[in-house]
Amino acid sequence: MNISYSWLKRFLPVQLDPKRVDELLTDTGLEVEGVTEIESIRGGLRGVVVGEVLTCVQHPNADRLK
């Protein structure tokens, strides 16, 4: 049976990392065959740059560009 860590966290009284949850489940007699990390975005968010536009002015040499 596969269980989502996100789903399982709703039932835990404290924030625990997946490795610690694995250990606790095993210690209580529940067999954990493995933990697989699945990224919703391939490669995660490494290298992502976030910017904020502070001003927006009309381009001086073009009617259609801002």
C-alpha positions as a LaTeX table, in Angstrom:
\begin{tabular}{lrrr}
\hline
Residue & $x$ (\AA) & $y$ (\AA) & $z$ (\AA) \\
\hline
Met1 & 0.00 & 0.00 & 0.00 \\
Asn2 & 1.33 & 3.43 & $-0.91$ \\
Ile3 & 0.68 & 6.32 & 1.48 \\
Ser4 & 1.36 & 9.96 & 0.70 \\
Tyr5 & 3.57 & 11.73 & 3.23 \\
Ser6 & 1.39 & 14.85 & 2.82 \\
Trp7 & $-1.67$ & 12.81 & 3.79 \\
Leu8 & 0.14 & 11.14 & 6.69 \\
Lys9 & 1.30 & 14.51 & 8.10 \\
Arg10 & $-2.33$ & 15.45 & 8.80 \\
Phe11 & $-2.44$ & 12.74 & 11.48 \\
Leu12 & 0.90 & 13.49 & 13.15 \\
Pro13 & 0.87 & 15.78 & 16.20 \\
Val14 & 4.27 & 17.30 & 15.31 \\
Gln15 & 6.26 & 18.05 & 12.16 \\
Leu16 & 8.55 & 15.13 & 11.39 \\
Asp17 & 10.72 & 14.56 & 8.34 \\
Pro18 & 9.94 & 11.49 & 6.18 \\
Lys19 & 12.98 & 9.55 & 7.45 \\
Arg20 & 11.86 & 9.98 & 11.08 \\
Val21 & 8.29 & 8.92 & 10.22 \\
Asp22 & 9.76 & 5.83 & 8.53 \\
Glu23 & 11.69 & 4.98 & 11.70 \\
Leu24 & 8.69 & 5.52 & 13.99 \\
Leu25 & 6.39 & 3.38 & 11.86 \\
Thr26 & 8.98 & 0.60 & 11.75 \\
Asp27 & 9.52 & 0.82 & 15.53 \\
Thr28 & 5.77 & 0.39 & 16.11 \\
Gly29 & 5.72 & $-2.79$ & 14.05 \\
Leu30 & 4.55 & $-1.43$ & 10.70 \\
Glu31 & 6.78 & $-2.49$ & 7.85 \\
Val32 & 7.99 & 0.36 & 5.63 \\
Glu33 & 9.32 & $-1.10$ & 2.41 \\
Gly34 & 10.72 & 2.18 & 1.16 \\
Val35 & 10.37 & 5.92 & 0.85 \\
Thr36 & 10.26 & 7.43 & $-2.63$ \\
Glu37 & 10.55 & 11.16 & $-3.18$ \\
Ile38 & 8.44 & 12.41 & $-6.08$ \\
Glu39 & 8.95 & 15.94 & $-7.37$ \\
Ser40 & 5.91 & 17.77 & $-8.70$ \\
Ile41 & 8.28 & 19.83 & $-10.85$ \\
Arg42 & 11.11 & 17.92 & $-12.54$ \\
Gly43 & 14.37 & 19.07 & $-10.97$ \\
Gly44 & 12.57 & 20.75 & $-8.10$ \\
Leu45 & 12.87 & 24.50 & $-7.79$ \\
Arg46 & 16.66 & 24.67 & $-7.99$ \\
Gly47 & 17.83 & 27.58 & $-10.11$ \\
Val48 & 14.48 & 29.39 & $-10.10$ \\
Val49 & 14.81 & 33.15 & $-9.84$ \\
Val50 & 11.89 & 35.26 & $-8.65$ \\
Gly51 & 11.66 & 38.93 & $-9.55$ \\
Glu52 & 9.30 & 41.81 & $-8.89$ \\
Val53 & 8.35 & 44.45 & $-11.45$ \\
Leu54 & 8.68 & 47.81 & $-9.72$ \\
Thr55 & 7.81 & 50.14 & $-12.60$ \\
Cys56 & 6.33 & 49.90 & $-16.07$ \\
Val57 & 6.83 & 52.75 & $-18.56$ \\
Gln58 & 6.05 & 53.22 & $-22.23$ \\
His59 & 8.96 & 52.36 & $-24.55$ \\
Pro60 & 10.25 & 55.66 & $-26.01$ \\
Asn61 & 10.65 & 54.35 & $-29.59$ \\
Ala62 & 7.62 & 52.07 & $-29.98$ \\
Asp63 & 3.87 & 52.58 & $-29.80$ \\
Arg64 & 2.99 & 48.97 & $-28.95$ \\
Leu65 & 5.68 & 48.12 & $-26.38$ \\
Lys66 & 5.59 & 48.90 & $-22.71$ \\
\hline
\end{tabular}
